[in-house]
């Protein structure tokens, strides 16, 4: 069974600073994607960034980047220049072997302080 | 291209009633997934459907829950004889070809009184 672990239930960061959210997972697949989703108070699930496991280069989307360590099965999210609008729950997600469902971590609640 | 649509956004039912949740996938998407989110938890997979077929229902309770995705119309998640423990947010996601990227709807928040 897939497992995804987010070890930080809550984090806070000052506006304009950098924060890193951790995620570890377990999968027997070799080629897969990994995802970070943001869930603001509106509860909408918003895809933040995705990483293809066969690519060595870490994915980057504007202020969001990942540190993907395949051997360690670690997939952390770095948010640079944090903004108040980044305040939300963040979920790491990994697909199952068949690629037909996502297993989510328990989430990290991020608070960006002015 | 409209995103994934879910309705209603909020649904209140009394114990023992039926709840019907609807999901219209993005245009061109024939793969639909349902997830449930309990308060303060991550999303948990329930069921995966393609048009007219249930592909994987391993996450769905065996009793009272059913799902369909007919040839025409939205996907429906149906919960019969609801209980208080069914109170949760139910999210639908769709994808064009069953690969890993899923696009989520806004969710339906079910409250059972």
mmCIF file with all atom_site columns, C-alpha atoms in Angstrom:
data_model
loop_
_atom_site.group_PDB
_atom_site.id
_atom_site.type_symbol
_atom_site.label_atom_id
_atom_site.label_alt_id
_atom_site.label_comp_id
_atom_site.label_asym_id
_atom_site.label_entity_id
_atom_site.label_seq_id
_atom_site.pdbx_PDB_ins_code
_atom_site.Cartn_x
_atom_site.Cartn_y
_atom_site.Cartn_z
_atom_site.occupancy
_atom_site.B_iso_or_equiv
_atom_site.pdbx_formal_charge
_atom_site.auth_seq_id
_atom_site.auth_comp_id
_atom_site.auth_asym_id
_atom_site.auth_atom_id
_atom_site.pdbx_PDB_model_num
ATOM 1   C CA . UNK A 1 1   ? 0.000   0.000  0.000   1.00 0.00 ? 1   UNK A CA 1
ATOM 2   C CA . UNK A 1 2   ? 1.090   3.542  -0.732  1.00 0.00 ? 2   UNK A CA 1
ATOM 3   C CA . UNK A 1 3   ? 2.011   5.717  2.224   1.00 0.00 ? 3   UNK A CA 1
ATOM 4   C CA . UNK A 1 4   ? 2.657   9.452  2.238   1.00 0.00 ? 4   UNK A CA 1
ATOM 5   C CA . UNK A 1 5   ? 3.902   11.211 5.362   1.00 0.00 ? 5   UNK A CA 1
ATOM 6   C CA . UNK A 1 6   ? 3.950   14.898 6.099   1.00 0.00 ? 6   UNK A CA 1
ATOM 7   C CA . UNK A 1 7   ? 5.682   15.270 9.442   1.00 0.00 ? 7   UNK A CA 1
ATOM 8   C CA . UNK A 1 8   ? 4.871   18.947 10.038  1.00 0.00 ? 8   UNK A CA 1
ATOM 9   C CA . UNK A 1 9   ? 1.212   19.454 10.969  1.00 0.00 ? 9   UNK A CA 1
ATOM 10  C CA . UNK A 1 10  ? 1.649   23.225 11.222  1.00 0.00 ? 10  UNK A CA 1
ATOM 11  C CA . UNK A 1 11  ? 4.233   25.757 10.147  1.00 0.00 ? 11  UNK A CA 1
ATOM 12  C CA . UNK A 1 12  ? 4.492   29.514 10.084  1.00 0.00 ? 12  UNK A CA 1
ATOM 13  C CA . UNK A 1 13  ? 6.703   31.903 8.176   1.00 0.00 ? 13  UNK A CA 1
ATOM 14  C CA . UNK A 1 14  ? 7.129   35.642 7.978   1.00 0.00 ? 14  UNK A CA 1
ATOM 15  C CA . UNK A 1 15  ? 6.047   37.349 4.813   1.00 0.00 ? 15  UNK A CA 1
ATOM 16  C CA . UNK A 1 16  ? 8.849   37.498 2.202   1.00 0.00 ? 16  UNK A CA 1
ATOM 17  C CA . UNK A 1 17  ? 10.831  34.706 3.858   1.00 0.00 ? 17  UNK A CA 1
ATOM 18  C CA . UNK A 1 18  ? 11.381  31.147 2.658   1.00 0.00 ? 18  UNK A CA 1
ATOM 19  C CA . UNK A 1 19  ? 9.787   28.017 4.065   1.00 0.00 ? 19  UNK A CA 1
ATOM 20  C CA . UNK A 1 20  ? 10.218  24.318 3.276   1.00 0.00 ? 20  UNK A CA 1
ATOM 21  C CA . UNK A 1 21  ? 7.497   21.712 3.749   1.00 0.00 ? 21  UNK A CA 1
ATOM 22  C CA . UNK A 1 22  ? 8.582   18.095 3.974   1.00 0.00 ? 22  UNK A CA 1
ATOM 23  C CA . UNK A 1 23  ? 7.056   14.964 2.475   1.00 0.00 ? 23  UNK A CA 1
ATOM 24  C CA . UNK A 1 24  ? 8.208   11.365 2.403   1.00 0.00 ? 24  UNK A CA 1
ATOM 25  C CA . UNK A 1 25  ? 6.489   8.525  0.607   1.00 0.00 ? 25  UNK A CA 1
ATOM 26  C CA . UNK A 1 26  ? 6.670   4.851  -0.156  1.00 0.00 ? 26  UNK A CA 1
ATOM 27  C CA . UNK A 1 27  ? 6.049   3.376  -3.576  1.00 0.00 ? 27  UNK A CA 1
ATOM 28  C CA . UNK A 1 28  ? 7.312   0.392  -5.520  1.00 0.00 ? 28  UNK A CA 1
ATOM 29  C CA . UNK A 1 29  ? 7.020   2.165  -8.850  1.00 0.00 ? 29  UNK A CA 1
ATOM 30  C CA . UNK A 1 30  ? 9.987   3.552  -10.768 1.00 0.00 ? 30  UNK A CA 1
ATOM 31  C CA . UNK A 1 31  ? 8.286   5.993  -13.093 1.00 0.00 ? 31  UNK A CA 1
ATOM 32  C CA . UNK A 1 32  ? 5.680   8.180  -11.492 1.00 0.00 ? 32  UNK A CA 1
ATOM 33  C CA . UNK A 1 33  ? 4.696   11.734 -10.731 1.00 0.00 ? 33  UNK A CA 1
ATOM 34  C CA . UNK A 1 34  ? 4.569   13.470 -7.388  1.00 0.00 ? 34  UNK A CA 1
ATOM 35  C CA . UNK A 1 35  ? 2.317   16.398 -6.619  1.00 0.00 ? 35  UNK A CA 1
ATOM 36  C CA . UNK A 1 36  ? 1.905   19.236 -4.176  1.00 0.00 ? 36  UNK A CA 1
ATOM 37  C CA . UNK A 1 37  ? -1.603  20.633 -3.788  1.00 0.00 ? 37  UNK A CA 1
ATOM 38  C CA . UNK A 1 38  ? -2.676  23.779 -1.963  1.00 0.00 ? 38  UNK A CA 1
ATOM 39  C CA . UNK A 1 39  ? -6.024  23.983 -0.197  1.00 0.00 ? 39  UNK A CA 1
ATOM 40  C CA . UNK A 1 40  ? -6.889  27.549 0.902   1.00 0.00 ? 40  UNK A CA 1
ATOM 41  C CA . UNK A 1 41  ? -9.831  28.318 3.199   1.00 0.00 ? 41  UNK A CA 1
ATOM 42  C CA . UNK A 1 42  ? -12.130 28.071 0.178   1.00 0.00 ? 42  UNK A CA 1
ATOM 43  C CA . UNK A 1 43  ? -11.242 24.324 0.229   1.00 0.00 ? 43  UNK A CA 1
ATOM 44  C CA . UNK A 1 44  ? -10.537 24.240 -3.495  1.00 0.00 ? 44  UNK A CA 1
ATOM 45  C CA . UNK A 1 45  ? -7.673  21.849 -4.307  1.00 0.00 ? 45  UNK A CA 1
ATOM 46  C CA . UNK A 1 46  ? -5.126  23.705 -6.413  1.00 0.00 ? 46  UNK A CA 1
ATOM 47  C CA . UNK A 1 47  ? -2.168  21.988 -8.058  1.00 0.00 ? 47  UNK A CA 1
ATOM 48  C CA . UNK A 1 48  ? 0.985   23.847 -7.045  1.00 0.00 ? 48  UNK A CA 1
ATOM 49  C CA . UNK A 1 49  ? 3.717   21.815 -8.690  1.00 0.00 ? 49  UNK A CA 1
ATOM 50  C CA . UNK A 1 50  ? 4.458   18.345 -9.983  1.00 0.00 ? 50  UNK A CA 1
ATOM 51  C CA . UNK A 1 51  ? 7.645   16.368 -10.351 1.00 0.00 ? 51  UNK A CA 1
ATOM 52  C CA . UNK A 1 52  ? 8.326   13.534 -12.765 1.00 0.00 ? 52  UNK A CA 1
ATOM 53  C CA . UNK A 1 53  ? 10.300  10.868 -10.945 1.00 0.00 ? 53  UNK A CA 1
ATOM 54  C CA . UNK A 1 54  ? 12.470  9.952  -13.920 1.00 0.00 ? 54  UNK A CA 1
ATOM 55  C CA . UNK A 1 55  ? 13.739  13.527 -14.218 1.00 0.00 ? 55  UNK A CA 1
ATOM 56  C CA . UNK A 1 56  ? 16.735  14.435 -12.094 1.00 0.00 ? 56  UNK A CA 1
ATOM 57  C CA . UNK A 1 57  ? 16.095  18.146 -12.369 1.00 0.00 ? 57  UNK A CA 1
ATOM 58  C CA . UNK A 1 58  ? 13.924  19.548 -9.615  1.00 0.00 ? 58  UNK A CA 1
ATOM 59  C CA . UNK A 1 59  ? 10.698  21.158 -10.789 1.00 0.00 ? 59  UNK A CA 1
ATOM 60  C CA . UNK A 1 60  ? 10.216  24.901 -10.381 1.00 0.00 ? 60  UNK A CA 1
ATOM 61  C CA . UNK A 1 61  ? 7.110   27.059 -10.771 1.00 0.00 ? 61  UNK A CA 1
ATOM 62  C CA . UNK A 1 62  ? 7.790   30.720 -10.031 1.00 0.00 ? 62  UNK A CA 1
ATOM 63  C CA . UNK A 1 63  ? 8.249   30.962 -6.234  1.00 0.00 ? 63  UNK A CA 1
ATOM 64  C CA . UNK A 1 64  ? 7.634   27.245 -5.721  1.00 0.00 ? 64  UNK A CA 1
ATOM 65  C CA . UNK A 1 65  ? 10.290  24.581 -6.141  1.00 0.00 ? 65  UNK A CA 1
ATOM 66  C CA . UNK A 1 66  ? 10.848  21.038 -5.012  1.00 0.00 ? 66  UNK A CA 1
ATOM 67  C CA . UNK A 1 67  ? 13.786  19.147 -3.594  1.00 0.00 ? 67  UNK A CA 1
ATOM 68  C CA . UNK A 1 68  ? 13.278  15.644 -4.921  1.00 0.00 ? 68  UNK A CA 1
ATOM 69  C CA . UNK A 1 69  ? 15.486  12.915 -3.453  1.00 0.00 ? 69  UNK A CA 1
ATOM 70  C CA . UNK A 1 70  ? 14.406  9.746  -5.230  1.00 0.00 ? 70  UNK A CA 1
ATOM 71  C CA . UNK A 1 71  ? 16.581  7.316  -3.290  1.00 0.00 ? 71  UNK A CA 1
ATOM 72  C CA . UNK A 1 72  ? 15.374  8.735  -0.004  1.00 0.00 ? 72  UNK A CA 1
ATOM 73  C CA . UNK A 1 73  ? 11.782  8.981  -1.316  1.00 0.00 ? 73  UNK A CA 1
ATOM 74  C CA . UNK A 1 74  ? 11.635  12.562 -0.170  1.00 0.00 ? 74  UNK A CA 1
ATOM 75  C CA . UNK A 1 75  ? 9.766   15.339 -1.950  1.00 0.00 ? 75  UNK A CA 1
ATOM 76  C CA . UNK A 1 76  ? 9.884   18.668 -0.129  1.00 0.00 ? 76  UNK A CA 1
ATOM 77  C CA . UNK A 1 77  ? 8.293   21.927 -1.257  1.00 0.00 ? 77  UNK A CA 1
ATOM 78  C CA . UNK A 1 78  ? 10.130  25.220 -0.953  1.00 0.00 ? 78  UNK A CA 1
ATOM 79  C CA . UNK A 1 79  ? 8.180   28.475 -1.062  1.00 0.00 ? 79  UNK A CA 1
ATOM 80  C CA . UNK A 1 80  ? 10.332  31.544 -1.607  1.00 0.00 ? 80  UNK A CA 1
ATOM 81  C CA . UNK A 1 81  ? 9.296   35.128 -0.915  1.00 0.00 ? 81  UNK A CA 1
ATOM 82  C CA . UNK A 1 82  ? 6.238   33.921 0.991   1.00 0.00 ? 82  UNK A CA 1
ATOM 83  C CA . UNK A 1 83  ? 3.063   35.921 0.487   1.00 0.00 ? 83  UNK A CA 1
ATOM 84  C CA . UNK A 1 84  ? -0.034  36.237 2.659   1.00 0.00 ? 84  UNK A CA 1
ATOM 85  C CA . UNK A 1 85  ? -2.004  34.442 -0.036  1.00 0.00 ? 85  UNK A CA 1
ATOM 86  C CA . UNK A 1 86  ? 0.162   31.372 0.474   1.00 0.00 ? 86  UNK A CA 1
ATOM 87  C CA . UNK A 1 87  ? -1.614  30.738 3.782   1.00 0.00 ? 87  UNK A CA 1
ATOM 88  C CA . UNK A 1 88  ? -3.321  27.366 3.272   1.00 0.00 ? 88  UNK A CA 1
ATOM 89  C CA . UNK A 1 89  ? -3.153  23.633 3.847   1.00 0.00 ? 89  UNK A CA 1
ATOM 90  C CA . UNK A 1 90  ? -0.563  21.925 1.661   1.00 0.00 ? 90  UNK A CA 1
ATOM 91  C CA . UNK A 1 91  ? -0.861  18.293 0.665   1.00 0.00 ? 91  UNK A CA 1
ATOM 92  C CA . UNK A 1 92  ? 1.719   16.045 -0.915  1.00 0.00 ? 92  UNK A CA 1
ATOM 93  C CA . UNK A 1 93  ? 0.256   13.322 -3.174  1.00 0.00 ? 93  UNK A CA 1
ATOM 94  C CA . UNK A 1 94  ? 1.601   10.226 -4.882  1.00 0.00 ? 94  UNK A CA 1
ATOM 95  C CA . UNK A 1 95  ? -0.238  8.015  -7.404  1.00 0.00 ? 95  UNK A CA 1
ATOM 96  C CA . UNK A 1 96  ? -0.686  4.305  -6.842  1.00 0.00 ? 96  UNK A CA 1
ATOM 97  C CA . UNK A 1 97  ? 0.977   1.670  -9.013  1.00 0.00 ? 97  UNK A CA 1
ATOM 98  C CA . UNK A 1 98  ? -1.789  1.729  -11.600 1.00 0.00 ? 98  UNK A CA 1
ATOM 99  C CA . UNK A 1 99  ? -1.788  5.525  -11.681 1.00 0.00 ? 99  UNK A CA 1
ATOM 100 C CA . UNK A 1 100 ? -5.516  5.624  -11.108 1.00 0.00 ? 100 UNK A CA 1
ATOM 101 C CA . UNK A 1 101 ? -5.688  7.131  -7.643  1.00 0.00 ? 101 UNK A CA 1
ATOM 102 C CA . UNK A 1 102 ? -3.733  9.564  -5.508  1.00 0.00 ? 102 UNK A CA 1
ATOM 103 C CA . UNK A 1 103 ? -2.617  8.896  -1.956  1.00 0.00 ? 103 UNK A CA 1
ATOM 104 C CA . UNK A 1 104 ? -2.435  12.104 0.036   1.00 0.00 ? 104 UNK A CA 1
ATOM 105 C CA . UNK A 1 105 ? -0.397  12.988 3.082   1.00 0.00 ? 105 UNK A CA 1
ATOM 106 C CA . UNK A 1 106 ? -2.088  14.355 6.172   1.00 0.00 ? 106 UNK A CA 1
ATOM 107 C CA . UNK A 1 107 ? -1.275  17.918 5.218   1.00 0.00 ? 107 UNK A CA 1
ATOM 108 C CA . UNK A 1 108 ? 0.707   20.832 6.603   1.00 0.00 ? 108 UNK A CA 1
ATOM 109 C CA . UNK A 1 109 ? -1.103  23.972 7.672   1.00 0.00 ? 109 UNK A CA 1
ATOM 110 C CA . UNK A 1 110 ? 1.016   26.953 6.635   1.00 0.00 ? 110 UNK A CA 1
ATOM 111 C CA . UNK A 1 111 ? 0.460   30.384 8.109   1.00 0.00 ? 111 UNK A CA 1
ATOM 112 C CA . UNK A 1 112 ? 2.206   33.364 6.510   1.00 0.00 ? 112 UNK A CA 1
ATOM 113 C CA . UNK A 1 113 ? 2.506   36.207 9.003   1.00 0.00 ? 113 UNK A CA 1
ATOM 114 C CA . UNK A 1 114 ? 2.678   39.879 8.005   1.00 0.00 ? 114 UNK A CA 1
ATOM 115 C CA . UNK B 2 1   ? -12.749 25.486 -20.841 1.00 0.00 ? 1   UNK B CA 1
ATOM 116 C CA . UNK B 2 2   ? -14.715 25.267 -17.626 1.00 0.00 ? 2   UNK B CA 1
ATOM 117 C CA . UNK B 2 3   ? -13.136 23.352 -14.778 1.00 0.00 ? 3   UNK B CA 1
ATOM 118 C CA . UNK B 2 4   ? -14.582 20.414 -12.913 1.00 0.00 ? 4   UNK B CA 1
ATOM 119 C CA . UNK B 2 5   ? -18.049 21.290 -11.650 1.00 0.00 ? 5   UNK B CA 1
ATOM 120 C CA . UNK B 2 6   ? -19.635 19.886 -8.535  1.00 0.00 ? 6   UNK B CA 1
ATOM 121 C CA . UNK B 2 7   ? -23.074 20.478 -7.142  1.00 0.00 ? 7   UNK B CA 1
ATOM 122 C CA . UNK B 2 8   ? -24.416 21.154 -4.743  1.00 0.00 ? 8   UNK B CA 1
ATOM 123 C CA . UNK B 2 9   ? -21.597 22.936 -2.940  1.00 0.00 ? 9   UNK B CA 1
ATOM 124 C CA . UNK B 2 10  ? -23.298 22.405 0.384   1.00 0.00 ? 10  UNK B CA 1
ATOM 125 C CA . UNK B 2 11  ? -25.780 19.676 1.249   1.00 0.00 ? 11  UNK B CA 1
ATOM 126 C CA . UNK B 2 12  ? -27.573 19.128 4.534   1.00 0.00 ? 12  UNK B CA 1
ATOM 127 C CA . UNK B 2 13  ? -29.320 15.847 5.224   1.00 0.00 ? 13  UNK B CA 1
ATOM 128 C CA . UNK B 2 14  ? -30.941 14.260 8.255   1.00 0.00 ? 14  UNK B CA 1
ATOM 129 C CA . UNK B 2 15  ? -29.888 10.805 9.374   1.00 0.00 ? 15  UNK B CA 1
ATOM 130 C CA . UNK B 2 16  ? -31.495 8.137  7.227   1.00 0.00 ? 16  UNK B CA 1
ATOM 131 C CA . UNK B 2 17  ? -31.956 10.338 4.151   1.00 0.00 ? 17  UNK B CA 1
ATOM 132 C CA . UNK B 2 18  ? -30.194 9.940  0.830   1.00 0.00 ? 18  UNK B CA 1
ATOM 133 C CA . UNK B 2 19  ? -27.462 12.219 -0.489  1.00 0.00 ? 19  UNK B CA 1
ATOM 134 C CA . UNK B 2 20  ? -26.703 12.629 -4.189  1.00 0.00 ? 20  UNK B CA 1
ATOM 135 C CA . UNK B 2 21  ? -23.547 14.414 -5.202  1.00 0.00 ? 21  UNK B CA 1
ATOM 136 C CA . UNK B 2 22  ? -22.927 15.383 -8.815  1.00 0.00 ? 22  UNK B CA 1
ATOM 137 C CA . UNK B 2 23  ? -19.722 15.913 -10.727 1.00 0.00 ? 23  UNK B CA 1
ATOM 138 C CA . UNK B 2 24  ? -19.274 17.172 -14.274 1.00 0.00 ? 24  UNK B CA 1
ATOM 139 C CA . UNK B 2 25  ? -15.708 16.577 -15.454 1.00 0.00 ? 25  UNK B CA 1
ATOM 140 C CA . UNK B 2 26  ? -13.733 18.980 -17.554 1.00 0.00 ? 26  UNK B CA 1
ATOM 141 C CA . UNK B 2 27  ? -14.586 18.943 -21.244 1.00 0.00 ? 27  UNK B CA 1
ATOM 142 C CA . UNK B 2 28  ? -12.849 16.074 -22.956 1.00 0.00 ? 28  UNK B CA 1
ATOM 143 C CA . UNK B 2 29  ? -12.168 14.198 -19.715 1.00 0.00 ? 29  UNK B CA 1
ATOM 144 C CA . UNK B 2 30  ? -13.609 10.696 -19.467 1.00 0.00 ? 30  UNK B CA 1
ATOM 145 C CA . UNK B 2 31  ? -11.959 9.630  -16.190 1.00 0.00 ? 31  UNK B CA 1
ATOM 146 C CA . UNK B 2 32  ? -13.515 10.620 -12.876 1.00 0.00 ? 32  UNK B CA 1
ATOM 147 C CA . UNK B 2 33  ? -12.303 10.089 -9.308  1.00 0.00 ? 33  UNK B CA 1
ATOM 148 C CA . UNK B 2 34  ? -14.111 10.659 -6.018  1.00 0.00 ? 34  UNK B CA 1
ATOM 149 C CA . UNK B 2 35  ? -12.313 11.477 -2.768  1.00 0.00 ? 35  UNK B CA 1
ATOM 150 C CA . UNK B 2 36  ? -13.542 12.133 0.751   1.00 0.00 ? 36  UNK B CA 1
ATOM 151 C CA . UNK B 2 37  ? -11.974 14.561 3.183   1.00 0.00 ? 37  UNK B CA 1
ATOM 152 C CA . UNK B 2 38  ? -12.821 14.376 6.866   1.00 0.00 ? 38  UNK B CA 1
ATOM 153 C CA . UNK B 2 39  ? -12.120 17.472 8.977   1.00 0.00 ? 39  UNK B CA 1
ATOM 154 C CA . UNK B 2 40  ? -8.427  18.136 9.531   1.00 0.00 ? 40  UNK B CA 1
ATOM 155 C CA . UNK B 2 41  ? -7.399  15.200 7.330   1.00 0.00 ? 41  UNK B CA 1
ATOM 156 C CA . UNK B 2 42  ? -6.096  14.642 3.827   1.00 0.00 ? 42  UNK B CA 1
ATOM 157 C CA . UNK B 2 43  ? -8.196  13.382 0.971   1.00 0.00 ? 43  UNK B CA 1
ATOM 158 C CA . UNK B 2 44  ? -8.933  9.647  0.815   1.00 0.00 ? 44  UNK B CA 1
ATOM 159 C CA . UNK B 2 45  ? -9.624  7.880  -2.470  1.00 0.00 ? 45  UNK B CA 1
ATOM 160 C CA . UNK B 2 46  ? -13.054 6.353  -2.856  1.00 0.00 ? 46  UNK B CA 1
ATOM 161 C CA . UNK B 2 47  ? -13.728 5.322  -6.448  1.00 0.00 ? 47  UNK B CA 1
ATOM 162 C CA . UNK B 2 48  ? -12.424 5.686  -10.003 1.00 0.00 ? 48  UNK B CA 1
ATOM 163 C CA . UNK B 2 49  ? -14.762 5.564  -12.990 1.00 0.00 ? 49  UNK B CA 1
ATOM 164 C CA . UNK B 2 50  ? -14.596 5.830  -16.716 1.00 0.00 ? 50  UNK B CA 1
ATOM 165 C CA . UNK B 2 51  ? -17.659 6.328  -18.851 1.00 0.00 ? 51  UNK B CA 1
ATOM 166 C CA . UNK B 2 52  ? -20.193 3.666  -17.827 1.00 0.00 ? 52  UNK B CA 1
ATOM 167 C CA . UNK B 2 53  ? -17.587 1.621  -15.945 1.00 0.00 ? 53  UNK B CA 1
ATOM 168 C CA . UNK B 2 54  ? -16.297 1.419  -12.397 1.00 0.00 ? 54  UNK B CA 1
ATOM 169 C CA . UNK B 2 55  ? -12.580 0.769  -12.610 1.00 0.00 ? 55  UNK B CA 1
ATOM 170 C CA . UNK B 2 56  ? -11.559 0.807  -8.945  1.00 0.00 ? 56  UNK B CA 1
ATOM 171 C CA . UNK B 2 57  ? -13.897 1.108  -5.965  1.00 0.00 ? 57  UNK B CA 1
ATOM 172 C CA . UNK B 2 58  ? -11.455 -0.134 -3.366  1.00 0.00 ? 58  UNK B CA 1
ATOM 173 C CA . UNK B 2 59  ? -11.812 2.988  -1.233  1.00 0.00 ? 59  UNK B CA 1
ATOM 174 C CA . UNK B 2 60  ? -15.583 3.053  -1.125  1.00 0.00 ? 60  UNK B CA 1
ATOM 175 C CA . UNK B 2 61  ? -17.554 1.522  1.758   1.00 0.00 ? 61  UNK B CA 1
ATOM 176 C CA . UNK B 2 62  ? -19.334 -1.633 0.659   1.00 0.00 ? 62  UNK B CA 1
ATOM 177 C CA . UNK B 2 63  ? -22.698 -0.592 2.052   1.00 0.00 ? 63  UNK B CA 1
ATOM 178 C CA . UNK B 2 64  ? -24.795 2.511  1.412   1.00 0.00 ? 64  UNK B CA 1
ATOM 179 C CA . UNK B 2 65  ? -22.336 4.053  -1.072  1.00 0.00 ? 65  UNK B CA 1
ATOM 180 C CA . UNK B 2 66  ? -22.533 3.767  -4.838  1.00 0.00 ? 66  UNK B CA 1
ATOM 181 C CA . UNK B 2 67  ? -21.175 5.668  -7.806  1.00 0.00 ? 67  UNK B CA 1
ATOM 182 C CA . UNK B 2 68  ? -21.947 5.884  -11.489 1.00 0.00 ? 68  UNK B CA 1
ATOM 183 C CA . UNK B 2 69  ? -20.732 7.745  -14.543 1.00 0.00 ? 69  UNK B CA 1
ATOM 184 C CA . UNK B 2 70  ? -23.333 7.300  -17.284 1.00 0.00 ? 70  UNK B CA 1
ATOM 185 C CA . UNK B 2 71  ? -22.728 7.760  -20.970 1.00 0.00 ? 71  UNK B CA 1
ATOM 186 C CA . UNK B 2 72  ? -24.584 11.049 -20.817 1.00 0.00 ? 72  UNK B CA 1
ATOM 187 C CA . UNK B 2 73  ? -24.615 13.389 -17.860 1.00 0.00 ? 73  UNK B CA 1
ATOM 188 C CA . UNK B 2 74  ? -22.551 13.871 -14.713 1.00 0.00 ? 74  UNK B CA 1
ATOM 189 C CA . UNK B 2 75  ? -21.018 11.328 -12.417 1.00 0.00 ? 75  UNK B CA 1
ATOM 190 C CA . UNK B 2 76  ? -23.125 10.678 -9.329  1.00 0.00 ? 76  UNK B CA 1
ATOM 191 C CA . UNK B 2 77  ? -21.968 9.637  -5.869  1.00 0.00 ? 77  UNK B CA 1
ATOM 192 C CA . UNK B 2 78  ? -24.930 8.339  -3.918  1.00 0.00 ? 78  UNK B CA 1
ATOM 193 C CA . UNK B 2 79  ? -25.044 7.768  -0.183  1.00 0.00 ? 79  UNK B CA 1
ATOM 194 C CA . UNK B 2 80  ? -28.100 6.000  1.160   1.00 0.00 ? 80  UNK B CA 1
ATOM 195 C CA . UNK B 2 81  ? -29.336 6.200  4.753   1.00 0.00 ? 81  UNK B CA 1
ATOM 196 C CA . UNK B 2 82  ? -26.735 8.769  5.729   1.00 0.00 ? 82  UNK B CA 1
ATOM 197 C CA . UNK B 2 83  ? -25.223 8.774  9.208   1.00 0.00 ? 83  UNK B CA 1
ATOM 198 C CA . UNK B 2 84  ? -23.397 11.527 11.056  1.00 0.00 ? 84  UNK B CA 1
ATOM 199 C CA . UNK B 2 85  ? -20.048 9.932  10.208  1.00 0.00 ? 85  UNK B CA 1
ATOM 200 C CA . UNK B 2 86  ? -20.719 10.628 6.528   1.00 0.00 ? 86  UNK B CA 1
ATOM 201 C CA . UNK B 2 87  ? -20.321 14.358 7.189   1.00 0.00 ? 87  UNK B CA 1
ATOM 202 C CA . UNK B 2 88  ? -17.296 15.389 5.144   1.00 0.00 ? 88  UNK B CA 1
ATOM 203 C CA . UNK B 2 89  ? -16.177 17.225 2.046   1.00 0.00 ? 89  UNK B CA 1
ATOM 204 C CA . UNK B 2 90  ? -16.459 15.118 -1.091  1.00 0.00 ? 90  UNK B CA 1
ATOM 205 C CA . UNK B 2 91  ? -14.186 16.028 -3.966  1.00 0.00 ? 91  UNK B CA 1
ATOM 206 C CA . UNK B 2 92  ? -14.401 14.950 -7.561  1.00 0.00 ? 92  UNK B CA 1
ATOM 207 C CA . UNK B 2 93  ? -11.427 15.037 -9.921  1.00 0.00 ? 93  UNK B CA 1
ATOM 208 C CA . UNK B 2 94  ? -11.120 14.314 -13.614 1.00 0.00 ? 94  UNK B CA 1
ATOM 209 C CA . UNK B 2 95  ? -8.360  13.517 -16.075 1.00 0.00 ? 95  UNK B CA 1
ATOM 210 C CA . UNK B 2 96  ? -8.299  13.178 -19.850 1.00 0.00 ? 96  UNK B CA 1
ATOM 211 C CA . UNK B 2 97  ? -6.657  9.808  -20.169 1.00 0.00 ? 97  UNK B CA 1
ATOM 212 C CA . UNK B 2 98  ? -6.142  8.170  -16.799 1.00 0.00 ? 98  UNK B CA 1
ATOM 213 C CA . UNK B 2 99  ? -2.602  9.379  -16.404 1.00 0.00 ? 99  UNK B CA 1
ATOM 214 C CA . UNK B 2 100 ? -1.539  10.804 -13.126 1.00 0.00 ? 100 UNK B CA 1
ATOM 215 C CA . UNK B 2 101 ? -2.613  14.423 -13.335 1.00 0.00 ? 101 UNK B CA 1
ATOM 216 C CA . UNK B 2 102 ? -6.063  15.017 -11.871 1.00 0.00 ? 102 UNK B CA 1
ATOM 217 C CA . UNK B 2 103 ? -7.992  18.272 -11.841 1.00 0.00 ? 103 UNK B CA 1
ATOM 218 C CA . UNK B 2 104 ? -10.192 18.839 -8.820  1.00 0.00 ? 104 UNK B CA 1
ATOM 219 C CA . UNK B 2 105 ? -13.621 20.347 -8.443  1.00 0.00 ? 105 UNK B CA 1
ATOM 220 C CA . UNK B 2 106 ? -14.556 22.688 -5.586  1.00 0.00 ? 106 UNK B CA 1
ATOM 221 C CA . UNK B 2 107 ? -16.036 19.908 -3.490  1.00 0.00 ? 107 UNK B CA 1
ATOM 222 C CA . UNK B 2 108 ? -19.418 19.254 -1.884  1.00 0.00 ? 108 UNK B CA 1
ATOM 223 C CA . UNK B 2 109 ? -19.638 19.707 1.865   1.00 0.00 ? 109 UNK B CA 1
ATOM 224 C CA . UNK B 2 110 ? -22.127 17.218 3.280   1.00 0.00 ? 110 UNK B CA 1
ATOM 225 C CA . UNK B 2 111 ? -23.513 17.816 6.742   1.00 0.00 ? 111 UNK B CA 1
ATOM 226 C CA . UNK B 2 112 ? -25.641 15.134 8.374   1.00 0.00 ? 112 UNK B CA 1
ATOM 227 C CA . UNK B 2 113 ? -27.809 16.340 11.226  1.00 0.00 ? 113 UNK B CA 1
#
